[in-house]
PDB file of C-alpha atoms in Angstrom:
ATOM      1  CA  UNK A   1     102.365  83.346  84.988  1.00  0.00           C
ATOM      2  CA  UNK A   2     100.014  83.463  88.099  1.00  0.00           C
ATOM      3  CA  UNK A   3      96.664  82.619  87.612  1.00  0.00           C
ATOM      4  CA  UNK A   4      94.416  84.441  90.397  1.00  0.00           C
ATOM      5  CA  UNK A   5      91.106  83.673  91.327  1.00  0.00           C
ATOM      6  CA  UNK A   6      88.687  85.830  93.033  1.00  0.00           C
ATOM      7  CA  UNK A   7      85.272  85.814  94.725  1.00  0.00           C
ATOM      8  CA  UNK A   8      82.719  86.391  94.809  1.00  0.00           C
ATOM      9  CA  UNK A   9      82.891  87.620  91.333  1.00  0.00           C
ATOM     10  CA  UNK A  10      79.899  89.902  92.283  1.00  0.00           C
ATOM     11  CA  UNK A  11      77.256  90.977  94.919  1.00  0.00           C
ATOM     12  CA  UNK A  12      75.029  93.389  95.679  1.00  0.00           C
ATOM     13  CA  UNK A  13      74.769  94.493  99.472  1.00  0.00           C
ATOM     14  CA  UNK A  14      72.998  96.341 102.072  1.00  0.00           C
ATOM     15  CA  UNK A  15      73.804  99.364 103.287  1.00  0.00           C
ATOM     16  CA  UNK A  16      75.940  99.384 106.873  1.00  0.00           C
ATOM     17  CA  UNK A  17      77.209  95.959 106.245  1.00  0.00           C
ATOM     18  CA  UNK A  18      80.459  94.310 105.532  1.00  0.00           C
ATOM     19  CA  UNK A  19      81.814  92.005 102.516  1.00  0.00           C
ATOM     20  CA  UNK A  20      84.631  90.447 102.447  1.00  0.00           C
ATOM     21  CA  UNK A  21      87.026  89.619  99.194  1.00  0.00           C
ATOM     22  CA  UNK A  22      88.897  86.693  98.638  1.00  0.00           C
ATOM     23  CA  UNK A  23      91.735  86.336  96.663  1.00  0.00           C
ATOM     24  CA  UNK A  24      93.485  82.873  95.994  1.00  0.00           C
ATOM     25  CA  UNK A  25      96.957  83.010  93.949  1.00  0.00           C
ATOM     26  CA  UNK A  26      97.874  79.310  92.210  1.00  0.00           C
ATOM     27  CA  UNK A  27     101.935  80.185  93.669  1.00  0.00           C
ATOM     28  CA  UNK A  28     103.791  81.881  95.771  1.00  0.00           C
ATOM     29  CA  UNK A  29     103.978  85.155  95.209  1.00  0.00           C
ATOM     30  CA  UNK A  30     106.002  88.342  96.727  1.00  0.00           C
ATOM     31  CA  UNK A  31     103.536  91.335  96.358  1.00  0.00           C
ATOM     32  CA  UNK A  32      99.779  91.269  96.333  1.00  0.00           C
ATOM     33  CA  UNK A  33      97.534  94.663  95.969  1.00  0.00           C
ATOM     34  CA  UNK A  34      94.479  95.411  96.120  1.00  0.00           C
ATOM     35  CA  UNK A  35      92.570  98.074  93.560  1.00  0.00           C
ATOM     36  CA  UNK A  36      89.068  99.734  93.260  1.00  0.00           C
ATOM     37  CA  UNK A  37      88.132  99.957  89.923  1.00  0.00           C
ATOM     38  CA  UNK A  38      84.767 102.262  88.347  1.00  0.00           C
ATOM     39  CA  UNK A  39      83.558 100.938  84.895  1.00  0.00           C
ATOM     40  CA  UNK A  40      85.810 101.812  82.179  1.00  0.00           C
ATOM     41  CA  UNK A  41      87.712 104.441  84.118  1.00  0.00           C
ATOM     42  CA  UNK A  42      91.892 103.651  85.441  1.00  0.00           C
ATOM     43  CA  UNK A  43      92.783 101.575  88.674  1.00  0.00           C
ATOM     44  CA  UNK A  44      93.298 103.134  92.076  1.00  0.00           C
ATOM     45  CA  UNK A  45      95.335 101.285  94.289  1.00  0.00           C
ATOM     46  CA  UNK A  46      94.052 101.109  97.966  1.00  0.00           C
ATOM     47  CA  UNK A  47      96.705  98.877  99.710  1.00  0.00           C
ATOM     48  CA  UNK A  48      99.342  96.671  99.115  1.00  0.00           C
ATOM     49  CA  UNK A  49      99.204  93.160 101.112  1.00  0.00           C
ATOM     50  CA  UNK A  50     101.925  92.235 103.285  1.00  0.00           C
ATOM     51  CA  UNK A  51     102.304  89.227 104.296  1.00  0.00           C
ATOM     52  CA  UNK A  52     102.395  88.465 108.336  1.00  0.00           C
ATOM     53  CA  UNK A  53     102.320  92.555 108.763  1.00  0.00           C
ATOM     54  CA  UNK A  54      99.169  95.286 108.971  1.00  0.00           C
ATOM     55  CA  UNK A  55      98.718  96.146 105.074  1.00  0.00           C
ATOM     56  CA  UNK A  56     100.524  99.481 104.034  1.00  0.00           C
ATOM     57  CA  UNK A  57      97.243 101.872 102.598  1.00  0.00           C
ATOM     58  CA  UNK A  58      97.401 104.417  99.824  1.00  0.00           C
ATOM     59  CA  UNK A  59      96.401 107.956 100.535  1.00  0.00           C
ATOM     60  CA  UNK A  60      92.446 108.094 101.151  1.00  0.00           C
ATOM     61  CA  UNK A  61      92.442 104.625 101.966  1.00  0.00           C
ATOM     62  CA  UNK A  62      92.038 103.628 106.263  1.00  0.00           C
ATOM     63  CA  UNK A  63      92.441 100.273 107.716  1.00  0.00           C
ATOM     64  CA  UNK A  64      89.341 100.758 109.619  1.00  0.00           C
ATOM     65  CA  UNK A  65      87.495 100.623 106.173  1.00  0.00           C
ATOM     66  CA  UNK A  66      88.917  98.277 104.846  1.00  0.00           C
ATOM     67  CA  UNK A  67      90.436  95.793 106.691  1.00  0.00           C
ATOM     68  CA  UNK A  68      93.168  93.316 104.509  1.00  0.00           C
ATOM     69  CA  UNK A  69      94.648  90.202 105.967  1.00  0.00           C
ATOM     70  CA  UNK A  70      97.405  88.132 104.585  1.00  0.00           C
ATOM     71  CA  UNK A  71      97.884  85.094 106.382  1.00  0.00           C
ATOM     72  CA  UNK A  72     100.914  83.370 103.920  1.00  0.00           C
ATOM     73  CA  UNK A  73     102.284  83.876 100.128  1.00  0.00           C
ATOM     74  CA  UNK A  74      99.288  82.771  98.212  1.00  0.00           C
ATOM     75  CA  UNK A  75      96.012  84.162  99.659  1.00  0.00           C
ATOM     76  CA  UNK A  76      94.689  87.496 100.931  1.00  0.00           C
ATOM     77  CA  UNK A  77      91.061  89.225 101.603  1.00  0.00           C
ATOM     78  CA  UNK A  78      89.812  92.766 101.575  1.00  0.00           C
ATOM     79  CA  UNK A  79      87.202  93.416 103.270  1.00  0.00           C
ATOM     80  CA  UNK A  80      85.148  96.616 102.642  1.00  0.00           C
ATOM     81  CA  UNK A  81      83.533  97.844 105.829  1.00  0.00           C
ATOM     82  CA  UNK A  82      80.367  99.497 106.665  1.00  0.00           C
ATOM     83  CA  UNK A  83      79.646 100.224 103.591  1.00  0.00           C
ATOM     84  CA  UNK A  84      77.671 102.861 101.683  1.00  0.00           C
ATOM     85  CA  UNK A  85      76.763 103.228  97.899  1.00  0.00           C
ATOM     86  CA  UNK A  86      79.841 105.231  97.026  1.00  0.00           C
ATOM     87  CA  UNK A  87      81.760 101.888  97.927  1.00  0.00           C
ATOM     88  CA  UNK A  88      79.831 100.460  94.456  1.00  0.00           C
ATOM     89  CA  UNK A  89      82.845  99.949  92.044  1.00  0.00           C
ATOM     90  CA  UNK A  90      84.597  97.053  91.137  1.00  0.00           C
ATOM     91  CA  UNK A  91      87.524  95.883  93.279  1.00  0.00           C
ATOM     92  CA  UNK A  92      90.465  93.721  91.885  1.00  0.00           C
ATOM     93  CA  UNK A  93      92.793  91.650  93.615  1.00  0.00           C
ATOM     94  CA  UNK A  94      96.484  91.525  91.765  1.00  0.00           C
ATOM     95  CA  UNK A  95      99.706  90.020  92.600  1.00  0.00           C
ATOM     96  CA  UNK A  96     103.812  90.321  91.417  1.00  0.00           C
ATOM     97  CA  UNK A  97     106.556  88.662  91.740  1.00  0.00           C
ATOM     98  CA  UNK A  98     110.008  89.909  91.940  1.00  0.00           C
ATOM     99  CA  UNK A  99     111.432  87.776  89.010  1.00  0.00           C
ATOM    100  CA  UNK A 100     108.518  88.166  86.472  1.00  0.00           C
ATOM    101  CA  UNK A 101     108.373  91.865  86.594  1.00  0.00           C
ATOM    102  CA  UNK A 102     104.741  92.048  85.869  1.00  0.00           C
ATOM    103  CA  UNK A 103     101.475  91.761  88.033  1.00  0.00           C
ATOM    104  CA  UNK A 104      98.597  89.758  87.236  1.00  0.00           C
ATOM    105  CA  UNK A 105      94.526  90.192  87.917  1.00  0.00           C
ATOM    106  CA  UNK A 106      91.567  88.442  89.410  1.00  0.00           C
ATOM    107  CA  UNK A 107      88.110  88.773  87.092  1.00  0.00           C
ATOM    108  CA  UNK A 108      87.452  91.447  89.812  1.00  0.00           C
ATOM    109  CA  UNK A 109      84.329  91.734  92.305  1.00  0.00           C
ATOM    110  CA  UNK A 110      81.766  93.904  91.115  1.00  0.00           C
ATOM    111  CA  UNK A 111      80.343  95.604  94.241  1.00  0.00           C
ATOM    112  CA  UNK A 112      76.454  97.209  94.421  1.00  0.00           C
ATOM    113  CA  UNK A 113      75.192  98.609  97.131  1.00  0.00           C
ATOM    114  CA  UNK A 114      72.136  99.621  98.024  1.00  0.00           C
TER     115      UNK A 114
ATOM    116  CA  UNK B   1     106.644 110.329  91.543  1.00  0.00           C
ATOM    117  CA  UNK B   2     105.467 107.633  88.962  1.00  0.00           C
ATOM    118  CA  UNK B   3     102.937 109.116  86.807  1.00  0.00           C
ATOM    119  CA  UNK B   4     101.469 107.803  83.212  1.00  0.00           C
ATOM    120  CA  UNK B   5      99.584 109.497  80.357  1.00  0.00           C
ATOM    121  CA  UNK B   6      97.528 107.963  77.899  1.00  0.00           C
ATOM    122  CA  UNK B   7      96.715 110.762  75.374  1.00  0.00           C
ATOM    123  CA  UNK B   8      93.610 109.224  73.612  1.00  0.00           C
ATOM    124  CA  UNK B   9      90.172 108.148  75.439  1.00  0.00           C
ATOM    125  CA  UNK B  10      89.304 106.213  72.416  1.00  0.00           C
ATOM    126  CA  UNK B  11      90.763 105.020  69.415  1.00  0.00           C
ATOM    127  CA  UNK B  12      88.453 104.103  66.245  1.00  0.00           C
ATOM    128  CA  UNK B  13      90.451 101.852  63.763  1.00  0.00           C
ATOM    129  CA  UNK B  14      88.898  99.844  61.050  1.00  0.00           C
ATOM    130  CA  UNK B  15      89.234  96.052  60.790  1.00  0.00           C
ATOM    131  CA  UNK B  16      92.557  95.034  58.901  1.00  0.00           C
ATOM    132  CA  UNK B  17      94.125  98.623  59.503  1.00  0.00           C
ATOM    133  CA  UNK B  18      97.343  99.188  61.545  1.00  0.00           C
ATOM    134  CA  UNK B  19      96.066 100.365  65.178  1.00  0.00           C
ATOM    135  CA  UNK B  20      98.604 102.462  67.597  1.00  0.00           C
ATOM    136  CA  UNK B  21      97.654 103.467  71.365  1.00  0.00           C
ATOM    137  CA  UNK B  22      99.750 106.074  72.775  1.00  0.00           C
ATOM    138  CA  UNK B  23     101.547 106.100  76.138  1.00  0.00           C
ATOM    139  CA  UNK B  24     103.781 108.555  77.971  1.00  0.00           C
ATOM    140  CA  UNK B  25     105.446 107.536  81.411  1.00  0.00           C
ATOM    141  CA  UNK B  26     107.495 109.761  83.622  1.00  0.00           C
ATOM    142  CA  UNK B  27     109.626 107.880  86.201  1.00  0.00           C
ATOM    143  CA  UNK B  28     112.720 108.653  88.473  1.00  0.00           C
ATOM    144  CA  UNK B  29     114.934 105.767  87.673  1.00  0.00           C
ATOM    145  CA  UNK B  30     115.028 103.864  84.854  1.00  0.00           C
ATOM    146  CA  UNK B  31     111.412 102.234  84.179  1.00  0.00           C
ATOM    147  CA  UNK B  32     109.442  98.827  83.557  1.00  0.00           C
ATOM    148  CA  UNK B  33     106.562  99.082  80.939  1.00  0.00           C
ATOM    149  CA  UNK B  34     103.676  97.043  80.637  1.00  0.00           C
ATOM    150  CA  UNK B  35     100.522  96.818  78.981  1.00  0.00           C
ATOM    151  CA  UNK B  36      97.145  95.229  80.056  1.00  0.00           C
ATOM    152  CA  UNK B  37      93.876  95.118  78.174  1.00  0.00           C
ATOM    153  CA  UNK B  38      90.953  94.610  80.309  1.00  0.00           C
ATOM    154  CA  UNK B  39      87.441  93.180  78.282  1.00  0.00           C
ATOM    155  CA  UNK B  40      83.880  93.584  79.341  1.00  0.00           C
ATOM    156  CA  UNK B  41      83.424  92.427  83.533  1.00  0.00           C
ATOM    157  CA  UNK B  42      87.287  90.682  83.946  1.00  0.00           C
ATOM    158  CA  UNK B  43      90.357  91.581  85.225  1.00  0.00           C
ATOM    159  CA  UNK B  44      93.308  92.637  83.132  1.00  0.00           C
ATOM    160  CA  UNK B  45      95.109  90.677  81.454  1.00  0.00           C
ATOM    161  CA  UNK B  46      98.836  91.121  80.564  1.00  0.00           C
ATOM    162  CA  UNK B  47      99.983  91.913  77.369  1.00  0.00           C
ATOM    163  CA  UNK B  48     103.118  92.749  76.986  1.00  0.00           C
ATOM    164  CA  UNK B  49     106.601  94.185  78.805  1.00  0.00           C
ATOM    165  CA  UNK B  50     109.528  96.125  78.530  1.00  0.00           C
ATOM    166  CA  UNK B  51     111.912  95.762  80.641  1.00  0.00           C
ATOM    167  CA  UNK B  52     115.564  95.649  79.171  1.00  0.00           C
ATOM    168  CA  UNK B  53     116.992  94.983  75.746  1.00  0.00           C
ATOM    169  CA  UNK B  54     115.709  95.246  72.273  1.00  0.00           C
ATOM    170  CA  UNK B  55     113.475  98.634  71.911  1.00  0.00           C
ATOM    171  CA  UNK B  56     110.496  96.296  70.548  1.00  0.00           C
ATOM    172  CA  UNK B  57     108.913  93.939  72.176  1.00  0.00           C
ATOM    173  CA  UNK B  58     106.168  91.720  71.348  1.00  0.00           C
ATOM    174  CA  UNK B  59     103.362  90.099  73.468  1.00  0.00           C
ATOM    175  CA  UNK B  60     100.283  88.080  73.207  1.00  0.00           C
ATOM    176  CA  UNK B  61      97.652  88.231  69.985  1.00  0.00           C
ATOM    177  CA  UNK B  62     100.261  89.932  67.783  1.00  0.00           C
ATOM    178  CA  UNK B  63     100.593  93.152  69.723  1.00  0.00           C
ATOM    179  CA  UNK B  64     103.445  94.868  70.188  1.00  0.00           C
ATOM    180  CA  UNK B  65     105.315  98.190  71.737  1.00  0.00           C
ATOM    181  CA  UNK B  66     108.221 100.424  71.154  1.00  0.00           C
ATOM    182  CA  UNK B  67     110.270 101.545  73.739  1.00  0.00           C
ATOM    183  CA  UNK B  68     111.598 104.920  73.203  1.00  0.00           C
ATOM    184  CA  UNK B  69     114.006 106.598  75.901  1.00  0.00           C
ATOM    185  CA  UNK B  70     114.487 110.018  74.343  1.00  0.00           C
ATOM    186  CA  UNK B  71     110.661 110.476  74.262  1.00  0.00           C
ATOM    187  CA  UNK B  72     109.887 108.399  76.871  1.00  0.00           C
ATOM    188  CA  UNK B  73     107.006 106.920  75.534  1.00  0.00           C
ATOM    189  CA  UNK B  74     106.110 103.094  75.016  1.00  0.00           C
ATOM    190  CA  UNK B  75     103.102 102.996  72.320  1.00  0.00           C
ATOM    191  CA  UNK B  76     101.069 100.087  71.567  1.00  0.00           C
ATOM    192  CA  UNK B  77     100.959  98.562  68.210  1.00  0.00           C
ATOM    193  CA  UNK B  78      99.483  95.955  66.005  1.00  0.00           C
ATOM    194  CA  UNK B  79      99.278  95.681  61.658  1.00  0.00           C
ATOM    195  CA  UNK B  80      96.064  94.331  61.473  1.00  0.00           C
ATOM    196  CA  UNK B  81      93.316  95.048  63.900  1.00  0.00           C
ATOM    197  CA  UNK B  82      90.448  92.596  64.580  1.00  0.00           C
ATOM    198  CA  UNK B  83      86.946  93.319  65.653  1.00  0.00           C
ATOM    199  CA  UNK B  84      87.594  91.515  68.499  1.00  0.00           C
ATOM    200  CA  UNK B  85      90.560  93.536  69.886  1.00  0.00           C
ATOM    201  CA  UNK B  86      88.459  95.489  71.218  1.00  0.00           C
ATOM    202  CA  UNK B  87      88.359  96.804  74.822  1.00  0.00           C
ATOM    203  CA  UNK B  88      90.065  98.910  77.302  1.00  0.00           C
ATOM    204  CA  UNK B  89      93.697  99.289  77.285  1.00  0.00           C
ATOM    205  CA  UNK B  90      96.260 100.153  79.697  1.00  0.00           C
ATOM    206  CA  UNK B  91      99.723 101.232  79.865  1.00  0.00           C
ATOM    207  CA  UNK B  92     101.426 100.926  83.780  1.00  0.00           C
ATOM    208  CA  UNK B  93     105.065 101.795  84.622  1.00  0.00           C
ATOM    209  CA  UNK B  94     107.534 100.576  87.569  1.00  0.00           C
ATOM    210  CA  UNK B  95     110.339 101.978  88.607  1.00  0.00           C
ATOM    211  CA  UNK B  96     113.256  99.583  87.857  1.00  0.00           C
ATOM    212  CA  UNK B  97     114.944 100.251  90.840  1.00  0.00           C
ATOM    213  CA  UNK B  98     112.449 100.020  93.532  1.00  0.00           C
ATOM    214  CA  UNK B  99     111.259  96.493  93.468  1.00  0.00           C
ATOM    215  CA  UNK B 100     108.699  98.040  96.579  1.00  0.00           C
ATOM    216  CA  UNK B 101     107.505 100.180  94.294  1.00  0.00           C
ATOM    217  CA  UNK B 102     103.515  99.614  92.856  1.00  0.00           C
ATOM    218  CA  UNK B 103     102.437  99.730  89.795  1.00  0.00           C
ATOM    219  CA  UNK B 104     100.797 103.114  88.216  1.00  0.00           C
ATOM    220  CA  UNK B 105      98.613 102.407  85.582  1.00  0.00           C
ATOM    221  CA  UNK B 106      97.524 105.182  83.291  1.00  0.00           C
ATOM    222  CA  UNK B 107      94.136 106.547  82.768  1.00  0.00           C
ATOM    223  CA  UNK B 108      93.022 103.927  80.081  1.00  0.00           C
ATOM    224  CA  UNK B 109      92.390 103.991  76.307  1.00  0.00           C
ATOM    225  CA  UNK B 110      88.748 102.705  74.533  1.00  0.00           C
ATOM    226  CA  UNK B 111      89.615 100.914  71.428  1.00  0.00           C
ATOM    227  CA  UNK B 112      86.863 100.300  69.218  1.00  0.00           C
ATOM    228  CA  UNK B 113      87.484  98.409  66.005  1.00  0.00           C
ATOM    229  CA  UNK B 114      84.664  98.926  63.400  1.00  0.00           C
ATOM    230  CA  UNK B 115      83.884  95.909  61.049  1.00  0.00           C
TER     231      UNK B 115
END
């Protein structure tokens, strides 16, 4: 299994300003996605990371908002842009590989702002 | 299009009793079916899979799941619920054949096991 670790784990931010997500995965992995999460309610996937190519978004979802890099196989950020309080959720970082079949989590960053 | 249903908000079991969380998946091709639980501010964690083979499967903390074609369901099981089982649980399908294809996750399921 892949362990995944994430950060900051939370933060609470200012109106109009960016954050950016890290995401560190302990192997190589083929998929990585990124998901906005409200408490106790399902996952909604905003983009899958590809690595050394512009991230492919979900419906709703813009690059311009929220910018994803993935510079190799282990390691991608989200960053959420501009941001306003509807932004607050929590936003988790996941990852898959072909073989294993499933995907595994980050702890999640839980996003305020204000 | 991928889609799963998860039937019950929130399941209420009693310590020691046999809990079951429902799950209904609709999928093309011929799916992979997974279960997560998710605890108090972390991530999921992964519980279990289905992906070819024997109907049941079993995963981590003596969980389980049955796979059943016909009704295309994949329920959650365990014979003895602890206190400490519970959380929020969710079921997510992949379609077997489309190894681009992301995960859906269904719209979760609250169990609470009372003492």
């Amino acid at each position: 299994s892949a362990v995944i670790s994430q950060k900051p784990s939370r933060d609470i931010c200012q109106r109009g300003t960016s954050l950016t997500i890290q995401c560190q995965v302990d192997s190589q992995v083929t998929m990585m996605f990124w998901y906005r999460q409200q408490p106790g309610q399902s996952l909604t996937l905003i983009a899958t990371a590809n690595q050394g190519s512009e991230a492919t978004y979900e419906s709703g979802f813009v690059i311009d908002k929220f910018p994803i890099s993935r510079p190799n196989l282990t390691f991608s950020t989200l960053t959420v842009s501009n941001m306003s309080p509807e932004d607050s959720s929590i936003y988790l970082c996941s990852a898959a590989d072909m073989g294993a079949r499933e995907a595994f989590f980050g702890q999640g960053t839980r996003l305020t702002v204000v | 299009a991928q889609s799963v249903a998860q039937p019950e908000d929130q399941v209420n079991v009693a310590e020691g009793n046999p809990l079951t969380v429902k799950c209904t998946y609709s999928v093309s091709g011929n799916p992979y079916l997974f279960w997560y639980v998710q605890y108090p501010n972390r991530g999921l964690q992964f519980l279990l899979k289905y992906i070819t083979g024997d109907n049941l499967v079993k995963g981590s903390y003596g969980f389980e799941a049955e796979f059943n074609k016909s009704q295309t369901s994949f329920h959650l099981k365990k014979p003895s619920a602890l206190v400490s089982d519970s959380a929020l649980y969710f079921c997510a399908v992949r379609d077997r054949g489309n190894y681009g294809q992301n995960f859906v996750f269904g719209p979760g399921t609250r169990l609470s096991v009372l003492p």
